[in-house]
Structure formats: C-alpha cells, structure tokens
Tab-separated table of C-alpha atoms and ligand atoms in Angstrom:
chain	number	residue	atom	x	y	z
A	427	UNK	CA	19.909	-11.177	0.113
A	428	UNK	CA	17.319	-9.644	-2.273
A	429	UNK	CA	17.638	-10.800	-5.820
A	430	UNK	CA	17.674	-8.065	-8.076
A	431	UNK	CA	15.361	-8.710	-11.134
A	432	UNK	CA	14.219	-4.985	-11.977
A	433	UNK	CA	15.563	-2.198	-14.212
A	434	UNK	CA	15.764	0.835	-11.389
A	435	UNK	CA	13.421	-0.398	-8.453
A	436	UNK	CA	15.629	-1.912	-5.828
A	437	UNK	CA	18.947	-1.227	-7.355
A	438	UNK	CA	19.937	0.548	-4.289
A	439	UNK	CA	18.714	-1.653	-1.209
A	440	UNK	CA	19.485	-0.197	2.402
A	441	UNK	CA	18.878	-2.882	5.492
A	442	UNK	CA	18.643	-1.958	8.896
A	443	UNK	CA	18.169	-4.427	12.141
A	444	UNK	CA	15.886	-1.644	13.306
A	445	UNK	CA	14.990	1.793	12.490
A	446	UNK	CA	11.935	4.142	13.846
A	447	UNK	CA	10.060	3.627	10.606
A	448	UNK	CA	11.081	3.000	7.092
A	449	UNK	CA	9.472	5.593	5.833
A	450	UNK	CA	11.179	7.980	7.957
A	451	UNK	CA	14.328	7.046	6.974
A	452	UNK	CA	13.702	7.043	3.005
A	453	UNK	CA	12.419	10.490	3.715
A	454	UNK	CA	15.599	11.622	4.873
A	455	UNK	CA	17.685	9.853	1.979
A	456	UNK	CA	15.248	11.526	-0.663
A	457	UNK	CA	15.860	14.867	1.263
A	458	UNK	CA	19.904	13.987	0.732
A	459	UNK	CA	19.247	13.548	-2.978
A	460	UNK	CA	19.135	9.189	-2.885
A	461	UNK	CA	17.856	8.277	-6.188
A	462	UNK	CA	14.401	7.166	-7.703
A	463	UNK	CA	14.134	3.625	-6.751
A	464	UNK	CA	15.974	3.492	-3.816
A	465	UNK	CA	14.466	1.011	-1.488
A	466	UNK	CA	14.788	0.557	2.603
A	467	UNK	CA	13.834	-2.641	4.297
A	468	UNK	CA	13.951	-2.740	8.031
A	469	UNK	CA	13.671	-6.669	10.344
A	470	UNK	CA	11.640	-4.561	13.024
A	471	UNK	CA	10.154	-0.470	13.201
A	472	UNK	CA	10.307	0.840	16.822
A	473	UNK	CA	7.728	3.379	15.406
A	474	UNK	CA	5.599	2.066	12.202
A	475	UNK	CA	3.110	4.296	11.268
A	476	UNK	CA	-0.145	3.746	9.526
A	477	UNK	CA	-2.361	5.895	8.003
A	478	UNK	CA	-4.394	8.681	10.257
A	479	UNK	CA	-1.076	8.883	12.522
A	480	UNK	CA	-2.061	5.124	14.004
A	481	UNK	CA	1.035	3.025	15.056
A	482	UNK	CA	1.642	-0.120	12.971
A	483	UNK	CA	3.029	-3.010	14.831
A	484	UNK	CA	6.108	-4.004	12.980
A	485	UNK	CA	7.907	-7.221	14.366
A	486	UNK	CA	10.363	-9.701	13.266
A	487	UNK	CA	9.430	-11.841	10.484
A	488	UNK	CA	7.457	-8.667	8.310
A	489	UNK	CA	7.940	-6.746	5.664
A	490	UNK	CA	8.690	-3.235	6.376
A	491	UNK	CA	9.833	-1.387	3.155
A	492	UNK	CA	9.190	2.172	1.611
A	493	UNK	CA	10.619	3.472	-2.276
A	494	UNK	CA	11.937	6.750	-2.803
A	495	UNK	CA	10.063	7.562	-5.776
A	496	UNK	CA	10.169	10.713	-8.206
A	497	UNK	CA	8.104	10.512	-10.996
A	498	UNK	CA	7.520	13.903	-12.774
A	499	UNK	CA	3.814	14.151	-12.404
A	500	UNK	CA	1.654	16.628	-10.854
A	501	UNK	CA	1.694	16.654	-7.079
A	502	UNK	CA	-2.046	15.889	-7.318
A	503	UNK	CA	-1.649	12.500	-9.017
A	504	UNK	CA	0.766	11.190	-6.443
A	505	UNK	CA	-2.441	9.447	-4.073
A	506	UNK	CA	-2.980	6.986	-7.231
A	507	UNK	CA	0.427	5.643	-6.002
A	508	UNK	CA	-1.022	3.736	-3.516
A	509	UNK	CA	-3.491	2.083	-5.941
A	510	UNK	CA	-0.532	1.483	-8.430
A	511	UNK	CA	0.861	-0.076	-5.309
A	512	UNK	CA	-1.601	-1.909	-3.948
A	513	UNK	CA	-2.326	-3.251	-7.487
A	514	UNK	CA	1.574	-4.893	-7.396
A	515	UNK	CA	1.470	-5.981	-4.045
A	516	UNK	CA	-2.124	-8.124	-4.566
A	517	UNK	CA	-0.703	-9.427	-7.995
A	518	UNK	CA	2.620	-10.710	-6.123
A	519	UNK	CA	0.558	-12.332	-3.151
A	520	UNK	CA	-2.044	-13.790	-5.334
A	521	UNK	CA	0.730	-15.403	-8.040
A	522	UNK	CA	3.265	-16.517	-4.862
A	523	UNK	CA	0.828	-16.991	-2.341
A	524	UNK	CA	-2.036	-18.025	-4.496
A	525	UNK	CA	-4.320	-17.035	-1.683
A	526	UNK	CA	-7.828	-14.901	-1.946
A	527	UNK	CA	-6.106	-11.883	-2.546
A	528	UNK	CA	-8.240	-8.813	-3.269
A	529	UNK	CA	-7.898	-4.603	-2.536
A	530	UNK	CA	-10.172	-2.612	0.167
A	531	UNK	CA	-10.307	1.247	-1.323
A	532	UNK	CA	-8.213	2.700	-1.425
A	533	UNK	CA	-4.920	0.918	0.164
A	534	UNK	CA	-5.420	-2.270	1.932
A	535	UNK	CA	-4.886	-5.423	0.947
A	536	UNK	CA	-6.971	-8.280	2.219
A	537	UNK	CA	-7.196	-12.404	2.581
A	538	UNK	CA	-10.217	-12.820	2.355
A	539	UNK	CA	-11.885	-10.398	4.393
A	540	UNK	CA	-9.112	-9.442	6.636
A	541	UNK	CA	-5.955	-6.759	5.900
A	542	UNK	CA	-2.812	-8.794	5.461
A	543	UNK	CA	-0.985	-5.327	4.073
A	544	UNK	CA	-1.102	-1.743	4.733
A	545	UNK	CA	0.449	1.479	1.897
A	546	UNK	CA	1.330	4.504	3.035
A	547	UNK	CA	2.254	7.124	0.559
A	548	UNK	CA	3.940	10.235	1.585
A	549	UNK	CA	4.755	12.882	-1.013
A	550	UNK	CA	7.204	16.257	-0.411
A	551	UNK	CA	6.023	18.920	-3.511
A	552	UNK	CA	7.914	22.810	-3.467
A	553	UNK	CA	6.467	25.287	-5.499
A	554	UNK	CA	3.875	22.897	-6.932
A	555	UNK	CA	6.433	20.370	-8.115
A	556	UNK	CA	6.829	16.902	-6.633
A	557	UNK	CA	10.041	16.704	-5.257
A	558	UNK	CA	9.396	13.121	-4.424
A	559	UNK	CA	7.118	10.180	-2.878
A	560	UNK	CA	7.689	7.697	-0.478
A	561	UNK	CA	5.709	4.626	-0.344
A	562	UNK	CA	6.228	2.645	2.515
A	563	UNK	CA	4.487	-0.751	2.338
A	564	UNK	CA	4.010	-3.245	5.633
A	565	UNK	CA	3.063	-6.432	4.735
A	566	UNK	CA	2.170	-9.174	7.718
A	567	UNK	CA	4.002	-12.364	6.440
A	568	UNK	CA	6.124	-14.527	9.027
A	569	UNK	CA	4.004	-13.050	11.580
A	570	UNK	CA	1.492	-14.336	14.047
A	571	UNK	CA	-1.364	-12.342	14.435
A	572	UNK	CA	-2.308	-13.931	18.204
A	573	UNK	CA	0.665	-11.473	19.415
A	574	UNK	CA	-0.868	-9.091	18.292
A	575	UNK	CA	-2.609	-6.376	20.911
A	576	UNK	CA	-6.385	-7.135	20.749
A	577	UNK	CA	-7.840	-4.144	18.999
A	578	UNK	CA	-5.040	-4.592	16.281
A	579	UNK	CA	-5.537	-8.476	16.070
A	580	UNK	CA	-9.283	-7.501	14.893
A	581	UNK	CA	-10.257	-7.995	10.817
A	582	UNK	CA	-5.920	-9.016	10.344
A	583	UNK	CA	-4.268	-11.752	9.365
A	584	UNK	CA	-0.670	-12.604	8.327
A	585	UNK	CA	0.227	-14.974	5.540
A	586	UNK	CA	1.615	-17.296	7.883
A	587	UNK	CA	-1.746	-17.329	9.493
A	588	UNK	CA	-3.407	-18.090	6.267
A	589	UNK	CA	-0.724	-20.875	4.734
A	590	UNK	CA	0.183	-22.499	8.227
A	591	UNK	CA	3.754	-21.978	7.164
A	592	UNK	CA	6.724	-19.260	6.895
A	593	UNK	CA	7.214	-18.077	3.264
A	594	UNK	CA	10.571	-16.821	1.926
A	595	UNK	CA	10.750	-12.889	2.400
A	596	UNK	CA	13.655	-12.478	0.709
A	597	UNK	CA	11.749	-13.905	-2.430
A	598	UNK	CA	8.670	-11.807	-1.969
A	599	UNK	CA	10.433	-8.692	-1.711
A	600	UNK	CA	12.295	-9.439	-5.047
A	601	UNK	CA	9.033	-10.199	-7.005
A	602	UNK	CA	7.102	-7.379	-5.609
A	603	UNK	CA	10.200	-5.513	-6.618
A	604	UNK	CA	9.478	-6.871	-10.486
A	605	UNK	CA	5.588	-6.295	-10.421
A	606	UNK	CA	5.878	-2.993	-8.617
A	607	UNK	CA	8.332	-1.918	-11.559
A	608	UNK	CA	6.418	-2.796	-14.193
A	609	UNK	CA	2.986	-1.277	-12.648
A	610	UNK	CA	4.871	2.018	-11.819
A	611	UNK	CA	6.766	1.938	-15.373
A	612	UNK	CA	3.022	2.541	-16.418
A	613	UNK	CA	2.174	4.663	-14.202
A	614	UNK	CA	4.694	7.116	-15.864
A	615	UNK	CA	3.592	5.799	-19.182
A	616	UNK	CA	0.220	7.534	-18.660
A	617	UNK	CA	-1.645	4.245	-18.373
A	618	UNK	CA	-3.660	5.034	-15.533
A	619	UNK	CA	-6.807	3.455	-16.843
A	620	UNK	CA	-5.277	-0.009	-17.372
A	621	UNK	CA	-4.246	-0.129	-13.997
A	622	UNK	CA	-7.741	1.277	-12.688
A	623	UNK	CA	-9.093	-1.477	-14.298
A	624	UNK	CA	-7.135	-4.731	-12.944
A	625	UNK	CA	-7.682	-2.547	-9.526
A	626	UNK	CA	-11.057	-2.922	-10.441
A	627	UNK	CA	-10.939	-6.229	-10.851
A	628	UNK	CA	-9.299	-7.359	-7.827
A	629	UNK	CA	-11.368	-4.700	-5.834
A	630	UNK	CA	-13.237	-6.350	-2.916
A	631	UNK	CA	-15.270	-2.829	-2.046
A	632	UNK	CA	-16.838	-1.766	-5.362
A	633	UNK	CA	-20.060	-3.458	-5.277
A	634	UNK	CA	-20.321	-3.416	-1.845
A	635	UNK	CA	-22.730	-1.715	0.999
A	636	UNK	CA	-19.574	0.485	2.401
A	637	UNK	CA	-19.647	3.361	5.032
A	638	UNK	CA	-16.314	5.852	4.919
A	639	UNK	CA	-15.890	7.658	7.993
A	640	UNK	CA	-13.707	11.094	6.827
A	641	UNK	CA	-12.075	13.416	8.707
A	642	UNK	CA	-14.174	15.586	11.097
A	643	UNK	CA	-16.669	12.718	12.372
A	644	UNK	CA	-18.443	13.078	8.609
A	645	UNK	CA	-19.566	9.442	8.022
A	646	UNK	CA	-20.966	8.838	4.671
A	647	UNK	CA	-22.946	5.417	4.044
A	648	UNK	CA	-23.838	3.818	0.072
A	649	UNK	CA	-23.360	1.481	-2.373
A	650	UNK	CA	-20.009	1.447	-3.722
A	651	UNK	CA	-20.236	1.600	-7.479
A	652	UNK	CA	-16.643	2.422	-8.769
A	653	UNK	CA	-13.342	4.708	-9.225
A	654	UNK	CA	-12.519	7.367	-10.952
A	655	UNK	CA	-9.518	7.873	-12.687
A	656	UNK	CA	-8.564	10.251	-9.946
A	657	UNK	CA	-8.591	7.001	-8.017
A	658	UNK	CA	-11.640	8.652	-6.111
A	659	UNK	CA	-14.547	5.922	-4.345
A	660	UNK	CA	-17.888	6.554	-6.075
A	661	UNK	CA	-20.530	5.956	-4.090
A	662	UNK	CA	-24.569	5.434	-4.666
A	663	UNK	CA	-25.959	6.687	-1.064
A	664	UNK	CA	-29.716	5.548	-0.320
A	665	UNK	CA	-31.425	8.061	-2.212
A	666	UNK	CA	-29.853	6.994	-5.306
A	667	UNK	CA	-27.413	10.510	-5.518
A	668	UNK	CA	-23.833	9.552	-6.332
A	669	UNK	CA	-20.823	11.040	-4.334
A	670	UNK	CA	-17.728	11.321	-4.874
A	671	UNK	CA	-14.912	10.479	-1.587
A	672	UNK	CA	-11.614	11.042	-1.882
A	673	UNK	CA	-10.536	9.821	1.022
A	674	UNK	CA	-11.313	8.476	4.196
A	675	UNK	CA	-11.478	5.057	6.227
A	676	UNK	CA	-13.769	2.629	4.527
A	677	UNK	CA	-15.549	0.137	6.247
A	678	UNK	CA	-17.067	-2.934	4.378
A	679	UNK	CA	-20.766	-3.400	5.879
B	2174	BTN	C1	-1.960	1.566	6.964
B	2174	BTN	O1	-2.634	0.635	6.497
B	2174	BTN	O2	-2.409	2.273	7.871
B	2174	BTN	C2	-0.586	1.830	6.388
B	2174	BTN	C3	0.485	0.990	7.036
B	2174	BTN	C4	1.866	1.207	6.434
B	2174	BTN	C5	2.960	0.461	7.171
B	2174	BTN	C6	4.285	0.539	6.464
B	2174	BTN	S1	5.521	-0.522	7.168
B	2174	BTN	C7	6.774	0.241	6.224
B	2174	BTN	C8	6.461	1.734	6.218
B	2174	BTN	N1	7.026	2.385	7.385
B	2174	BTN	C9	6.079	2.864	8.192
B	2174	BTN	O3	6.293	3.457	9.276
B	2174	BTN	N2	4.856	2.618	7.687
B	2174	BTN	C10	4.941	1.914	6.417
C-alpha cells in the first residue's frame, strides 16, 4: 500500500504482521544478497532494539522500517548515515506534519523537546570493505505514548500525541521514501557538507549546555558548538578546551 515515488529506495518493499525486529530481518536479506534499497516494514517488533542494546517498544500503529543499503564508501563513513537519515526523516515530519521538528546529536528526532523517532544504523564490513548497512528507523506516529511503560513514556511523544489525530502511514512512509532518496543520492555524491549543514540547521543540540555520557561511565559536560564533517559533536567544556565525541548518549541540560 506504499506508493512508490523513488528511483531505487523502496522498490522492493517486504511487510510482515510481526517480526523480532526489522532490522534483524533486513540483515538476513542483505546476508542473502537482497539488493540496495530494499526496504522492510513490520505492523508490530516482538523485539525492537534501540541503540546501547535497549528494547524499543514497537506497537501497532508505528513505523518500524530498516533499508538495506550498500553504498561503496569506506566502512568508517557509514555512522554519517544516521545523520543523512535523520536529516530525511525531520524534513518529511516537518513538511507533512508541519510540527517543531528538530535533530538531538546524533540520531534522534524530537517535537519539541521530546524524541518522536529513533535511527539505528548497523553496518557488516569484510576485509575493510562495507559489505552493507542497515538503517532501521522507528518512528512513534499512530501511537499513544500513555501506554507506554513509565521510564519509556519519559521526554517521548508520538505524532498522534502532538496533532490529536492519526496521520496516514502509508503516506509517510512513501515521502520519507522520496526525501531519504534524494539525501542518500548525495550522500554518494560526496556532498557531505550540504547535508551537515541543513543538519545544522535543524539541530536542536548545537548551541546548547549538553552532557554525553559514553561508554565506560565517562560523562563529559560543555557547550555544544558544532559537527564535524565526520559527523563528530564538538564540544566547548568549562575551561574553554574543545573536544571532540564521537559518540555517546547526549543529554540536553
Ligand atoms: C534508538 O533511538 O535507540 C534507536 C531506535 C531504532 C528503532 C527502529 S524500529 C525499526 C528498526 N528495528 C529495530 O529493531 N530497531 C529499529
């Protein structure tokens, strides 16, 4: 029920009532040789994952999806797929949804202050080449967030929390489909810097007092000033030293 309005992305759309996660399951279609763009959507995830090995609560009325991507780049480029992606996610929600979309670094998006989407970008490399990337994206739509388990329910919010209403998925998916396409397209191209700069500008955490927490109980507390073009936080700490994170949770203060 997807329309298809993209050259590659989504040309090859597998649905499932339920699967373990998404991502899981484009994992083992890449493995089996399933092209670049192939995309799986799944109505419910018995297992959704999130990022640092947290379980994502996917029910009816969501959008669980992940891309089999393989874009000949260097393995070490494939974490600025989840800004490319977060950068065509927050342009679909912001033109369909025209809500207070904006990006939390380096792969949430929020409404206002709260995370209405998570990324999570899993690449396979042998011998230093990247076989391929999947990029599973969950994003809280026809959802209500008061189901959700307390802890979870904390700093999220679903769209149909914001707009008081159900939105089309089907409709969503398609247009994502389109922006993600064309932000990926130039990805490839070598573009990099353009989209670094409309993440930039949709960024709700550069200017901001921030504290990552990395692996290893490191916490690290400054001024966020910017990204590289490694797609790397920059941060001013008190002292007025700059340091460079490259990943970890970030926390808004
Ligand atoms: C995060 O913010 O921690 C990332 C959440 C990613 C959730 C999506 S839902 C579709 C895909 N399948 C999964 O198991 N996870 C991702």
């Amino acid at each position: 029920e997807v329309e298809v309005k993209t050259r590659y992305i989504g040309h090859e759309v597998k649905c499932f009532d339920e699967v373990d996660s998404t991502n899981n399951v484009a994992k083992r279609m890449a493995e089996d040789g399933a092209p670049e763009g192939t995309v799986v959507i799944a109505r419910t995830q018995s297992r959704g994952r999130g990022r640092r090995g947290k379980p994502w609560i996917s029910p009816q009325g969501g959008i669980w999806m992940s891309i089999i991507l393989r874009p000949e780049v260097h393995p070490s480029t494939a974490p600025l797929l989840t800004l490319v992606t977060g950068v065509a996610v927050a342009r679909t929600l912001k033109e369909e949804c025209g809500l207070d979309v904006g990006i939390k670094w380096p792969n949430d998006i929020l409404i206002g202050d709260k995370k209405v989407c998570g990324i999570l970008t899993e690449a396979h490399a042998r011998f230093n080449t990247l076989e391929y990337v999947v990029v599973g994206v969950g994003i809280d739509t026809n959802v209500d967030i008061s189901h959700f388990p307390e802890d979870l329910r904390e700093g999220a919010t679903s769209i149909k929390n914001e707009l008081q209403r159900d939105i089309k998925s089907s409709e969503l998916i398609s247009r994502f489909l389109k922006n993600f396409e064309d932000v990926y397209d130039s990805f490839k191209e070598g573009k990099m810097d353009e989209i670094l700069r409309e993440w930039r500008r949709m960024s709700k955490t550069i200017g901001r007092r921030v504290e990552i927490r990395k692996q290893l109980g490191e916490v690290v507390r400054g001024e966020a000033i910017g990204i590289n073009s490694e797609g790397a936080l920059i941060l001013e700490l008190d002292d007025g030293t700059l340091r460079k994170v490259i990943s970890g949770e970030c926390i808004h203060l």
